[in-house]
Amino acid sequence: MKVSLTNLTKSAPKADLFVIGYFKGEKDLTALRKIDPVFAKAAEAAIAKKIFSGKAGEVFSSFQTGYRQASETALLGLGGKKDLKVASLRKAVGSVVALASGKKAAKVRVFLDSFLTDTVSAEQAAGIFTEISFLASYRFDKYKTQKKNEPAKTPASIELVTEQKEAVKEMRSVMVRSGKISAAVLLARDLNNEPGNIMNPPRLAQEAKKIAAEKKLSCQVFGLAELKKMGMNGILAVNQGSPTPPVLIALEYGIEHKDKGTVCLIGKGVTFDTGGISIKPSKSMEEMKYDKSGAIAVIATMALAAELKLPLHIVGLAPCVENNVANDPQRPGDIIKMFNGKTVEVMNTDAEGRLILADALSYAAKYEPQAILDAATLTGMCHHTFGDKTSGILGNDQKLIDGIVKAGEKTGERCWQLPLWEEYGECIKSHHSDLKNVGDGYAGTITATMFLKEFVPAKTPWVHLDIAGVANITQNRFDCPKGATGYGVRLFAEILSNWGPESFSKAE
Ligand code: BES
Ligand code: ZN
Ligand code: ZN
């Protein structure tokens, strides 16, 4: 798919569909009349007869058009002008893509200026149109051998038409940036939608290496022997039940910017989570192929950091395992000595994410990062709490948390804070070892994070994102079909693009 910017030239090649935005209650159709008097007349009649009111998502379309550069013209309802915010514009773009797909329109032209308000600038709209056009057009159909019952094809090109001449230069640069961000989100979706029999830890390492070579990132992959030598026993114990070896992927970008600071990203990479001996119920277990979402968000963000040429040193760590029940799986009650020397009693083999993240968190100390951000599909409890709309955010640095919550509002990848009060740490103390990997059954998202906190390098600002609910969706959404969402990439990109000494405070 291609998204481009143009003006209202009369010589443009013919499109299949021309989409114009319409705010509910708008009386003045002068702009529309100028572009297409024939269609404007029909639209006026439809509005007068209350066939079309302009509420969000509503469509009035006609083949009777005076605009010669498209075979069909459509008016897309945007709701009240005062209500159009960035979030509703995103949905409107989703409607444009859905409308075009439904009409099998390959070449789409959109009158961008009709979507602008006092609160949404031309630059913002150009960025959102680019981003959501790519995201909403995404399909994962490589394993379909029968192309007969395919869902409607998404458009091949979307041309944004604007007369905002003074803004064009800035609009183009925003579009380039949005294009790069979307490409990284789609990369994340592609890797994540791969099933467990394909995307196992060594394969994910192979993909990371390929991406690193393309984007000129440095990439180290620690395999079984190295992990044993290093004493990464959290990672090793979880993978014990799998015939496939585990890996720890370490990507590095921008070493030359080290003087400006290092940020470390860590992602949970469980390529499939059966639960281990504490096996999960079979209902919805197939969704556990998405238990690698955190690792993939980190890998895709590293690729994006290189594309955006961020002036920052970023390290991406992805501990990758398969939590399986064959081979020599760990038993409930096993005691393991983690990379940082603490001992853990494994009460439940399904609480595996925290074991692999723990080793990666303490390993991150070697980079002396200004901050550590981790993303993990860590707890079913977080999914229950926030559904698929919000991730949980917890950490030891309020400034860092506040910045990320704000970035979530801006990007649409929302997160909401849960507390990390010391009292919650009591229930992960073990009788036989330093810690146990589950709490008392309550506040599961918080106790899981309290466990992680035990492994965070001293005096390091750190934030944990529990993305269990948001990493994949089970219903089509306006900007994403069922499956992996690529959550985290846009959020990380926003935080890292604005990184500075103001982003964090000194952690306790
Ligand atoms: N990968 C799961 C968490 C999860 C559940 C993600 C549902 C997405 C949707 C994690 O490894 C897990 O199984 N956690 C357990 C922890 C419990 C045993 C303390 C859970 O949440 O039930
Ligand atoms: Zn689990
Ligand atoms: Zn898991």
Short mmCIF file of C-alpha atoms and ligand atoms in Angstrom, two decimals:
data_model
loop_
_atom_site.label_atom_id
_atom_site.label_comp_id
_atom_site.label_asym_id
_atom_site.label_seq_id
_atom_site.Cartn_x
_atom_site.Cartn_y
_atom_site.Cartn_z
CA MET A 1 0.00 0.00 0.00
CA LYS A 2 1.06 3.55 -0.72
CA VAL A 3 -0.03 6.73 1.02
CA SER A 4 0.83 10.00 -0.72
CA LEU A 5 0.08 13.72 -0.62
CA THR A 6 -1.17 15.82 -3.53
CA ASN A 7 -3.28 18.91 -4.29
CA LEU A 8 -6.57 19.37 -6.09
CA THR A 9 -5.02 19.18 -9.54
CA LYS A 10 -7.31 18.48 -12.45
CA SER A 11 -4.78 16.21 -14.14
CA ALA A 12 -4.61 13.49 -11.46
CA PRO A 13 -5.26 9.96 -12.74
CA LYS A 14 -8.72 8.60 -12.05
CA ALA A 15 -9.34 7.06 -8.64
CA ASP A 16 -11.97 4.44 -7.80
CA LEU A 17 -13.26 6.34 -4.81
CA PHE A 18 -13.06 9.92 -3.57
CA VAL A 19 -13.80 10.36 0.14
CA ILE A 20 -14.79 13.66 1.73
CA GLY A 21 -15.35 14.19 5.43
CA TYR A 22 -18.60 15.78 6.65
CA PHE A 23 -19.25 17.18 10.10
CA LYS A 24 -22.72 16.63 11.50
CA GLY A 25 -24.86 19.74 11.25
CA GLU A 26 -22.56 21.47 8.75
CA LYS A 27 -24.73 23.80 6.66
CA ASP A 28 -22.12 25.36 4.44
CA LEU A 29 -21.28 23.03 1.55
CA THR A 30 -19.46 25.67 -0.51
CA ALA A 31 -16.14 23.81 -0.44
CA LEU A 32 -17.82 20.62 -1.61
CA ARG A 33 -19.78 22.47 -4.29
CA LYS A 34 -16.53 23.87 -5.65
CA ILE A 35 -15.00 20.42 -6.03
CA ASP A 36 -18.08 18.62 -7.24
CA PRO A 37 -21.33 20.53 -7.79
CA VAL A 38 -23.22 17.46 -9.01
CA PHE A 39 -22.41 15.38 -5.94
CA ALA A 40 -22.93 18.37 -3.63
CA LYS A 41 -26.50 18.73 -4.88
CA ALA A 42 -27.26 15.06 -4.25
CA ALA A 43 -25.65 15.28 -0.80
CA GLU A 44 -27.71 18.37 0.07
CA ALA A 45 -30.86 16.52 -0.87
CA ALA A 46 -29.85 13.51 1.26
CA ILE A 47 -29.16 15.78 4.23
CA ALA A 48 -32.44 17.67 3.75
CA LYS A 49 -34.37 14.38 3.58
CA LYS A 50 -32.49 13.16 6.68
CA ILE A 51 -31.15 10.15 4.78
CA PHE A 52 -27.69 11.24 5.85
CA SER A 53 -26.92 13.17 9.02
CA GLY A 54 -23.14 12.96 9.28
CA LYS A 55 -22.88 10.98 12.48
CA ALA A 56 -19.52 9.27 12.90
CA GLY A 57 -19.04 6.42 10.44
CA GLU A 58 -22.18 7.15 8.38
CA VAL A 59 -21.70 7.20 4.58
CA PHE A 60 -23.47 8.81 1.64
CA SER A 61 -22.03 7.83 -1.73
CA SER A 62 -22.90 8.25 -5.37
CA PHE A 63 -21.63 7.42 -8.83
CA GLN A 64 -23.22 10.61 -10.05
CA THR A 65 -20.30 12.87 -9.68
CA GLY A 66 -19.02 15.95 -11.43
CA TYR A 67 -15.55 15.29 -10.14
CA ARG A 68 -13.97 13.61 -13.11
CA GLN A 69 -11.02 12.15 -11.27
CA ALA A 70 -12.98 9.48 -9.43
CA SER A 71 -15.72 7.07 -10.47
CA GLU A 72 -17.49 7.29 -7.11
CA THR A 73 -17.65 9.95 -4.43
CA ALA A 74 -18.50 9.35 -0.79
CA LEU A 75 -19.27 11.64 2.10
CA LEU A 76 -18.08 10.18 5.39
CA GLY A 77 -19.81 11.33 8.57
CA LEU A 78 -17.39 12.59 11.21
CA GLY A 79 -19.84 13.45 13.98
CA GLY A 80 -19.89 16.94 15.53
CA LYS A 81 -16.96 19.19 14.62
CA LYS A 82 -16.27 20.00 18.26
CA ASP A 83 -15.96 16.31 19.11
CA LEU A 84 -13.33 15.46 16.51
CA LYS A 85 -10.19 14.66 18.44
CA VAL A 86 -7.14 12.72 17.41
CA ALA A 87 -8.77 9.50 18.71
CA SER A 88 -11.94 9.98 16.66
CA LEU A 89 -9.90 10.91 13.58
CA ARG A 90 -8.11 7.57 13.93
CA LYS A 91 -11.50 5.83 13.85
CA ALA A 92 -12.56 7.93 10.85
CA VAL A 93 -9.49 6.77 8.93
CA GLY A 94 -10.39 3.20 9.86
CA SER A 95 -13.83 3.89 8.33
CA VAL A 96 -12.20 5.18 5.13
CA VAL A 97 -10.20 1.96 4.76
CA ALA A 98 -13.25 -0.21 5.58
CA LEU A 99 -15.40 1.74 3.11
CA ALA A 100 -12.81 1.40 0.35
CA SER A 101 -12.34 -2.31 1.07
CA GLY A 102 -16.10 -2.90 1.00
CA LYS A 103 -16.36 -1.13 -2.34
CA LYS A 104 -13.30 -2.97 -3.68
CA ALA A 105 -11.78 0.42 -4.46
CA ALA A 106 -8.07 -0.03 -5.19
CA LYS A 107 -7.21 3.62 -5.78
CA VAL A 108 -8.59 5.92 -3.13
CA ARG A 109 -8.39 9.68 -2.90
CA VAL A 110 -9.28 11.56 0.28
CA PHE A 111 -9.97 15.26 0.68
CA LEU A 112 -7.83 15.70 3.76
CA ASP A 113 -8.82 19.32 4.39
CA SER A 114 -12.40 18.25 5.07
CA PHE A 115 -11.15 16.36 8.17
CA LEU A 116 -9.46 19.36 9.82
CA THR A 117 -10.71 21.26 12.86
CA ASP A 118 -9.26 23.81 15.29
CA THR A 119 -7.89 20.95 17.38
CA VAL A 120 -6.59 18.73 14.56
CA SER A 121 -3.93 20.35 12.38
CA ALA A 122 -3.07 19.41 8.80
CA GLU A 123 0.23 17.90 9.97
CA GLN A 124 -1.47 15.80 12.63
CA ALA A 125 -4.15 14.64 10.22
CA ALA A 126 -1.57 13.69 7.58
CA GLY A 127 0.30 11.66 10.20
CA ILE A 128 -2.80 9.90 11.46
CA PHE A 129 -4.05 9.16 7.95
CA THR A 130 -0.72 7.58 7.09
CA GLU A 131 -0.47 5.58 10.29
CA ILE A 132 -4.01 4.24 10.38
CA SER A 133 -4.20 3.57 6.62
CA PHE A 134 -1.30 1.16 7.00
CA LEU A 135 -2.48 -0.36 10.27
CA ALA A 136 -6.11 -0.82 9.19
CA SER A 137 -5.07 -2.39 5.87
CA TYR A 138 -2.99 -5.04 7.61
CA ARG A 139 -3.83 -8.71 6.93
CA PHE A 140 -2.04 -11.88 7.99
CA ASP A 141 -3.08 -14.40 5.35
CA LYS A 142 0.16 -16.07 4.31
CA TYR A 143 -1.08 -19.48 5.45
CA LYS A 144 -4.31 -19.33 3.43
CA THR A 145 -3.90 -21.60 0.42
CA GLN A 146 -7.45 -20.92 -0.87
CA LYS A 147 -7.75 -17.32 -1.95
CA LYS A 148 -11.45 -17.77 -2.83
CA ASN A 149 -13.08 -16.73 0.41
CA GLU A 150 -10.67 -13.97 1.07
CA PRO A 151 -11.84 -10.95 3.02
CA ALA A 152 -12.27 -7.79 0.95
CA LYS A 153 -9.01 -6.52 -0.49
CA THR A 154 -7.71 -3.38 1.14
CA PRO A 155 -6.85 -0.37 -1.06
CA ALA A 156 -3.60 -0.30 -3.03
CA SER A 157 -3.13 3.44 -2.70
CA ILE A 158 -4.52 6.32 -0.67
CA GLU A 159 -3.90 9.80 -1.98
CA LEU A 160 -4.40 12.64 0.46
CA VAL A 161 -5.54 15.83 -1.22
CA THR A 162 -4.78 19.15 0.45
CA GLU A 163 -4.77 22.81 -0.40
CA GLN A 164 -2.83 23.74 2.76
CA LYS A 165 0.20 24.80 0.72
CA GLU A 166 2.16 26.29 3.61
CA ALA A 167 1.89 23.07 5.60
CA VAL A 168 2.85 20.61 2.85
CA LYS A 169 6.53 20.37 3.70
CA GLU A 170 5.86 19.59 7.35
CA MET A 171 3.01 17.25 6.40
CA ARG A 172 5.36 15.23 4.21
CA SER A 173 7.93 14.87 6.96
CA VAL A 174 5.26 13.76 9.46
CA MET A 175 4.03 11.24 6.89
CA VAL A 176 7.50 9.78 6.45
CA ARG A 177 7.83 9.39 10.21
CA SER A 178 4.37 7.85 10.55
CA GLY A 179 5.16 5.47 7.70
CA LYS A 180 8.24 4.24 9.55
CA ILE A 181 6.33 3.80 12.80
CA SER A 182 3.55 1.87 11.07
CA ALA A 183 6.06 -0.37 9.31
CA ALA A 184 7.53 -1.30 12.69
CA VAL A 185 4.06 -2.02 14.14
CA LEU A 186 3.30 -4.25 11.15
CA LEU A 187 6.64 -6.02 11.53
CA ALA A 188 5.68 -6.73 15.14
CA ARG A 189 2.25 -8.04 14.09
CA ASP A 190 3.79 -10.27 11.41
CA LEU A 191 6.30 -11.86 13.79
CA ASN A 192 3.75 -12.22 16.56
CA ASN A 193 0.99 -13.78 14.46
CA GLU A 194 3.35 -16.64 13.55
CA PRO A 195 2.37 -19.75 15.49
CA GLY A 196 4.44 -21.54 18.10
CA ASN A 197 5.51 -24.34 15.77
CA ILE A 198 7.19 -21.79 13.49
CA MET A 199 8.31 -18.92 15.71
CA ASN A 200 10.26 -20.74 18.42
CA PRO A 201 13.17 -19.14 20.29
CA PRO A 202 15.94 -19.97 17.74
CA ARG A 203 13.73 -18.77 14.87
CA LEU A 204 12.97 -15.53 16.68
CA ALA A 205 16.72 -15.07 17.18
CA GLN A 206 17.21 -15.65 13.47
CA GLU A 207 14.62 -12.97 12.67
CA ALA A 208 16.28 -10.58 15.12
CA LYS A 209 19.63 -11.16 13.41
CA LYS A 210 18.11 -10.50 10.01
CA ILE A 211 16.54 -7.25 11.23
CA ALA A 212 19.78 -6.24 12.94
CA ALA A 213 21.73 -6.75 9.69
CA GLU A 214 19.19 -4.69 7.73
CA LYS A 215 19.07 -1.84 10.24
CA LYS A 216 22.72 -1.99 11.24
CA LEU A 217 22.06 -2.84 14.87
CA SER A 218 24.51 -4.88 16.82
CA CYS A 219 23.05 -8.25 17.74
CA GLN A 220 24.25 -10.88 20.16
CA VAL A 221 22.41 -14.14 20.67
CA PHE A 222 23.25 -16.19 23.76
CA GLY A 223 22.38 -19.87 23.26
CA LEU A 224 21.99 -22.78 25.65
CA ALA A 225 25.69 -23.26 26.46
CA GLU A 226 26.28 -19.57 27.11
CA LEU A 227 23.17 -19.18 29.22
CA LYS A 228 24.37 -22.13 31.33
CA LYS A 229 27.79 -20.59 31.72
CA MET A 230 26.27 -17.24 32.69
CA GLY A 231 23.95 -18.83 35.26
CA MET A 232 20.76 -17.57 33.64
CA ASN A 233 18.85 -20.21 35.55
CA GLY A 234 15.47 -18.48 35.38
CA ILE A 235 15.56 -18.67 31.59
CA LEU A 236 16.97 -22.22 31.64
CA ALA A 237 14.45 -23.57 34.16
CA VAL A 238 11.44 -22.31 32.21
CA ASN A 239 12.75 -23.78 28.98
CA GLN A 240 13.57 -27.17 30.57
CA GLY A 241 10.30 -28.62 29.31
CA SER A 242 11.08 -27.83 25.69
CA PRO A 243 13.23 -29.78 23.23
CA THR A 244 14.08 -26.44 21.55
CA PRO A 245 16.89 -24.38 23.11
CA PRO A 246 16.25 -20.98 24.73
CA VAL A 247 17.97 -17.76 23.64
CA LEU A 248 18.71 -14.36 25.07
CA ILE A 249 18.72 -11.79 22.28
CA ALA A 250 20.66 -8.57 22.92
CA LEU A 251 20.25 -5.81 20.34
CA GLU A 252 22.07 -2.52 20.55
CA TYR A 253 21.48 0.75 18.73
CA GLY A 254 23.35 4.06 18.79
CA ILE A 255 26.42 3.18 20.86
CA GLU A 256 27.88 6.47 19.56
CA HIS A 257 25.16 8.33 21.49
CA LYS A 258 26.11 6.75 24.80
CA ASP A 259 27.06 10.15 26.26
CA LYS A 260 23.39 11.17 25.95
CA GLY A 261 22.33 8.15 27.97
CA THR A 262 21.37 4.52 27.65
CA VAL A 263 17.84 3.16 27.85
CA CYS A 264 17.27 -0.55 28.18
CA LEU A 265 14.14 -2.22 26.81
CA ILE A 266 13.29 -5.75 27.92
CA GLY A 267 10.54 -7.96 26.50
CA LYS A 268 9.06 -11.29 27.57
CA GLY A 269 9.59 -13.81 24.78
CA VAL A 270 7.63 -16.95 25.62
CA THR A 271 7.03 -18.32 22.13
CA PHE A 272 4.35 -20.59 23.56
CA ASP A 273 3.05 -20.85 27.10
CA THR A 274 1.37 -24.19 27.89
CA GLY A 275 1.76 -23.35 31.58
CA GLY A 276 4.24 -26.21 31.98
CA ILE A 277 3.39 -28.90 34.58
CA SER A 278 0.94 -26.37 36.08
CA ILE A 279 -0.76 -26.72 32.72
CA LYS A 280 -3.30 -24.20 31.45
CA PRO A 281 -6.89 -25.14 30.59
CA SER A 282 -7.21 -25.86 26.86
CA LYS A 283 -9.80 -23.13 26.26
CA SER A 284 -8.12 -20.24 24.41
CA MET A 285 -4.71 -21.80 24.94
CA GLU A 286 -3.92 -21.07 21.29
CA GLU A 287 -3.72 -17.41 22.29
CA MET A 288 -0.56 -18.25 24.22
CA LYS A 289 1.42 -17.94 20.99
CA TYR A 290 1.15 -14.22 21.73
CA ASP A 291 3.13 -14.68 24.94
CA LYS A 292 6.15 -13.46 22.96
CA SER A 293 4.56 -10.03 22.36
CA GLY A 294 6.88 -8.15 24.72
CA ALA A 295 10.03 -9.51 23.07
CA ILE A 296 8.66 -8.69 19.64
CA ALA A 297 7.67 -5.16 20.65
CA VAL A 298 11.27 -4.66 21.77
CA ILE A 299 12.78 -6.09 18.57
CA ALA A 300 10.48 -3.98 16.35
CA THR A 301 11.19 -0.85 18.42
CA MET A 302 14.94 -1.41 17.99
CA ALA A 303 14.45 -1.57 14.21
CA LEU A 304 12.39 1.62 14.40
CA ALA A 305 14.97 3.44 16.54
CA ALA A 306 17.47 2.89 13.73
CA GLU A 307 14.97 4.06 11.07
CA LEU A 308 14.20 7.21 13.07
CA LYS A 309 17.91 7.75 13.81
CA LEU A 310 17.15 8.50 17.46
CA PRO A 311 19.98 10.32 19.23
CA LEU A 312 20.18 7.81 22.06
CA HIS A 313 21.88 4.57 23.05
CA ILE A 314 19.23 1.84 23.28
CA VAL A 315 19.71 -1.74 24.36
CA GLY A 316 16.98 -4.31 23.66
CA LEU A 317 16.96 -7.56 25.61
CA ALA A 318 14.64 -10.42 24.74
CA PRO A 319 14.80 -13.61 26.80
CA CYS A 320 13.05 -16.23 24.66
CA VAL A 321 11.81 -19.64 25.78
CA GLU A 322 9.04 -22.12 25.22
CA ASN A 323 7.11 -23.09 28.37
CA ASN A 324 6.38 -26.71 27.56
CA VAL A 325 5.75 -30.02 29.32
CA ALA A 326 7.98 -32.50 27.49
CA ASN A 327 11.73 -33.06 27.89
CA ASP A 328 12.59 -32.48 31.58
CA PRO A 329 10.11 -29.84 32.72
CA GLN A 330 10.52 -28.01 36.02
CA ARG A 331 8.30 -29.26 38.86
CA PRO A 332 6.26 -27.12 41.24
CA GLY A 333 8.40 -26.77 44.34
CA ASP A 334 11.70 -26.68 42.45
CA ILE A 335 14.16 -24.16 43.82
CA ILE A 336 16.38 -22.28 41.37
CA LYS A 337 19.26 -19.86 41.83
CA MET A 338 18.75 -16.88 39.58
CA PHE A 339 21.38 -14.87 37.62
CA ASN A 340 21.65 -12.32 40.47
CA GLY A 341 22.07 -15.04 43.12
CA LYS A 342 18.60 -14.87 44.69
CA THR A 343 16.81 -18.19 45.15
CA VAL A 344 13.27 -18.79 43.96
CA GLU A 345 10.81 -21.54 44.77
CA VAL A 346 8.76 -22.26 41.65
CA MET A 347 5.31 -22.73 43.11
CA ASN A 348 3.56 -22.55 39.76
CA THR A 349 5.31 -23.27 36.46
CA ASP A 350 2.76 -21.07 34.67
CA ALA A 351 4.20 -17.98 36.37
CA GLU A 352 7.18 -18.30 34.03
CA GLY A 353 7.38 -14.82 32.52
CA ARG A 354 8.71 -13.28 35.73
CA LEU A 355 11.46 -15.93 35.91
CA ILE A 356 12.89 -15.13 32.49
CA LEU A 357 12.42 -11.37 32.90
CA ALA A 358 14.14 -11.48 36.28
CA ASP A 359 17.38 -12.75 34.73
CA ALA A 360 17.20 -10.21 31.90
CA LEU A 361 16.52 -7.36 34.37
CA SER A 362 19.56 -8.15 36.49
CA TYR A 363 21.66 -8.69 33.37
CA ALA A 364 20.75 -5.14 32.23
CA ALA A 365 22.89 -3.73 35.07
CA LYS A 366 25.96 -4.21 32.91
CA TYR A 367 24.79 -1.41 30.58
CA GLU A 368 24.32 1.03 33.49
CA PRO A 369 21.10 2.31 31.91
CA GLN A 370 19.42 5.61 32.81
CA ALA A 371 16.20 3.60 32.82
CA ILE A 372 14.79 0.16 32.12
CA LEU A 373 11.41 -0.31 30.46
CA ASP A 374 9.98 -3.80 30.22
CA ALA A 375 6.92 -5.12 28.40
CA ALA A 376 5.40 -8.50 29.11
CA THR A 377 2.17 -10.44 28.71
CA LEU A 378 2.65 -11.21 32.37
CA THR A 379 -0.69 -11.81 34.10
CA GLY A 380 -4.18 -12.94 33.19
CA MET A 381 -5.27 -10.66 36.04
CA CYS A 382 -4.19 -7.60 34.06
CA HIS A 383 -6.29 -8.76 31.13
CA HIS A 384 -9.25 -9.15 33.50
CA THR A 385 -8.70 -5.70 35.00
CA PHE A 386 -8.25 -3.63 31.85
CA GLY A 387 -9.66 -5.78 29.07
CA ASP A 388 -7.95 -5.31 25.72
CA LYS A 389 -7.94 -1.51 25.85
CA THR A 390 -5.31 -0.56 28.41
CA SER A 391 -2.08 -2.02 29.69
CA GLY A 392 -1.04 -1.94 33.33
CA ILE A 393 1.95 0.22 34.24
CA LEU A 394 3.94 -0.12 37.45
CA GLY A 395 7.41 0.95 38.46
CA ASN A 396 9.73 2.70 40.87
CA ASP A 397 9.91 6.13 39.21
CA GLN A 398 6.79 8.31 39.15
CA LYS A 399 8.19 10.76 36.62
CA LEU A 400 8.94 7.96 34.18
CA ILE A 401 5.47 6.47 34.73
CA ASP A 402 3.75 9.84 34.23
CA GLY A 403 5.63 10.39 30.97
CA ILE A 404 4.65 6.98 29.66
CA VAL A 405 0.98 7.38 30.62
CA LYS A 406 1.00 10.69 28.72
CA ALA A 407 2.71 9.09 25.72
CA GLY A 408 -0.01 6.42 25.85
CA GLU A 409 -2.73 9.05 25.60
CA LYS A 410 -0.99 10.63 22.64
CA THR A 411 -0.34 7.45 20.68
CA GLY A 412 -3.57 5.69 21.60
CA GLU A 413 -1.57 2.89 23.26
CA ARG A 414 -2.96 3.65 26.68
CA CYS A 415 -1.68 2.45 30.03
CA TRP A 416 -2.92 2.92 33.58
CA GLN A 417 -0.94 2.79 36.79
CA LEU A 418 -1.29 0.26 39.59
CA PRO A 419 0.50 0.72 42.94
CA LEU A 420 3.68 -1.07 44.00
CA TRP A 421 3.44 -0.62 47.76
CA GLU A 422 5.91 -2.61 49.85
CA GLU A 423 3.10 -4.51 51.60
CA TYR A 424 2.43 -6.39 48.40
CA GLY A 425 5.93 -7.88 48.62
CA GLU A 426 5.14 -9.94 51.74
CA CYS A 427 3.31 -12.69 49.90
CA ILE A 428 6.13 -13.55 47.50
CA LYS A 429 8.53 -14.37 50.36
CA SER A 430 9.13 -18.11 50.53
CA HIS A 431 9.54 -20.45 53.47
CA HIS A 432 12.32 -22.43 51.80
CA SER A 433 14.06 -19.82 49.66
CA ASP A 434 14.33 -16.05 49.20
CA LEU A 435 11.27 -15.72 47.00
CA LYS A 436 8.45 -17.72 45.45
CA ASN A 437 7.11 -17.02 42.01
CA VAL A 438 3.44 -16.54 42.95
CA GLY A 439 1.62 -14.50 45.58
CA ASP A 440 -1.49 -15.34 47.58
CA GLY A 441 -3.86 -15.29 44.61
CA TYR A 442 -4.91 -11.66 44.99
CA ALA A 443 -3.58 -8.57 43.17
CA GLY A 444 -1.76 -10.86 40.72
CA THR A 445 -0.52 -8.07 38.46
CA ILE A 446 1.00 -6.22 41.41
CA THR A 447 2.62 -9.22 43.10
CA ALA A 448 4.12 -10.32 39.76
CA THR A 449 5.67 -6.87 39.43
CA MET A 450 6.87 -6.96 43.06
CA PHE A 451 8.71 -10.13 42.07
CA LEU A 452 10.35 -8.36 39.10
CA LYS A 453 11.34 -5.47 41.39
CA GLU A 454 13.60 -7.86 43.32
CA PHE A 455 15.77 -8.18 40.23
CA VAL A 456 15.93 -4.57 39.03
CA PRO A 457 19.48 -3.19 39.29
CA ALA A 458 19.93 -0.89 42.30
CA LYS A 459 19.07 2.80 41.89
CA THR A 460 17.73 2.28 38.39
CA PRO A 461 14.49 3.94 37.26
CA TRP A 462 12.32 1.14 35.96
CA VAL A 463 8.87 0.70 34.54
CA HIS A 464 6.99 -2.49 33.79
CA LEU A 465 4.14 -2.67 31.28
CA ASP A 466 1.79 -5.62 31.67
CA ILE A 467 0.50 -6.03 28.13
CA ALA A 468 -1.41 -9.31 28.67
CA GLY A 469 -4.73 -7.75 27.63
CA VAL A 470 -3.62 -5.51 24.78
CA ALA A 471 -1.06 -7.59 22.89
CA ASN A 472 -3.70 -9.36 20.85
CA ILE A 473 -7.40 -8.94 20.20
CA THR A 474 -10.10 -11.53 19.58
CA GLN A 475 -12.42 -9.21 17.61
CA ASN A 476 -11.59 -7.05 14.60
CA ARG A 477 -10.83 -3.46 15.58
CA PHE A 478 -10.96 -0.39 13.30
CA ASP A 479 -7.17 -0.31 13.05
CA CYS A 480 -6.32 -3.99 13.45
CA PRO A 481 -7.81 -7.32 12.46
CA LYS A 482 -8.12 -10.13 15.04
CA GLY A 483 -4.69 -11.24 16.25
CA ALA A 484 -1.52 -9.42 17.24
CA THR A 485 -1.86 -5.65 17.68
CA GLY A 486 1.82 -4.67 17.78
CA TYR A 487 1.12 -2.84 21.06
CA GLY A 488 4.14 -1.15 22.60
CA VAL A 489 5.96 -0.07 19.45
CA ARG A 490 4.18 3.28 19.12
CA LEU A 491 4.38 3.86 22.86
CA PHE A 492 8.11 3.08 23.05
CA ALA A 493 8.78 5.18 19.94
CA GLU A 494 7.04 8.17 21.51
CA ILE A 495 8.94 7.87 24.80
CA LEU A 496 12.32 7.35 23.16
CA SER A 497 11.79 10.17 20.63
CA ASN A 498 11.38 12.64 23.51
CA TRP A 499 13.95 11.14 25.85
CA GLY A 500 16.00 13.46 28.03
CA PRO A 501 17.14 14.09 31.60
CA GLU A 502 13.57 15.22 32.33
CA SER A 503 12.15 11.80 31.47
CA PHE A 504 13.06 10.16 34.77
CA SER A 505 14.04 11.00 38.31
CA LYS A 506 16.44 9.20 40.59
CA ALA A 507 14.90 5.94 41.63
CA GLU A 508 14.95 4.80 45.26
N1 BES B 1 1.23 -15.70 29.82
C1 BES B 1 0.48 -15.76 31.01
C2 BES B 1 -0.36 -14.52 31.26
C3 BES B 1 -1.50 -14.26 30.30
C4 BES B 1 -2.76 -14.77 30.56
C5 BES B 1 -1.32 -13.49 29.19
C6 BES B 1 -3.80 -14.49 29.70
C7 BES B 1 -2.37 -13.21 28.33
C8 BES B 1 -3.62 -13.70 28.60
C9 BES B 1 1.40 -15.93 32.23
O1 BES B 1 2.55 -16.63 32.00
C10 BES B 1 0.61 -16.68 33.26
O2 BES B 1 0.22 -17.77 32.97
N2 BES B 1 0.38 -16.07 34.42
C11 BES B 1 -0.39 -16.68 35.44
C12 BES B 1 0.26 -16.38 36.75
C13 BES B 1 -0.30 -17.14 37.91
C14 BES B 1 0.02 -18.61 37.80
C15 BES B 1 0.26 -16.58 39.20
C16 BES B 1 -1.81 -16.09 35.40
O3 BES B 1 -1.94 -14.90 35.13
O4 BES B 1 -2.75 -16.84 35.59
ZN ZN B 2 2.31 -18.72 32.16
ZN ZN B 3 3.29 -16.53 30.04
#
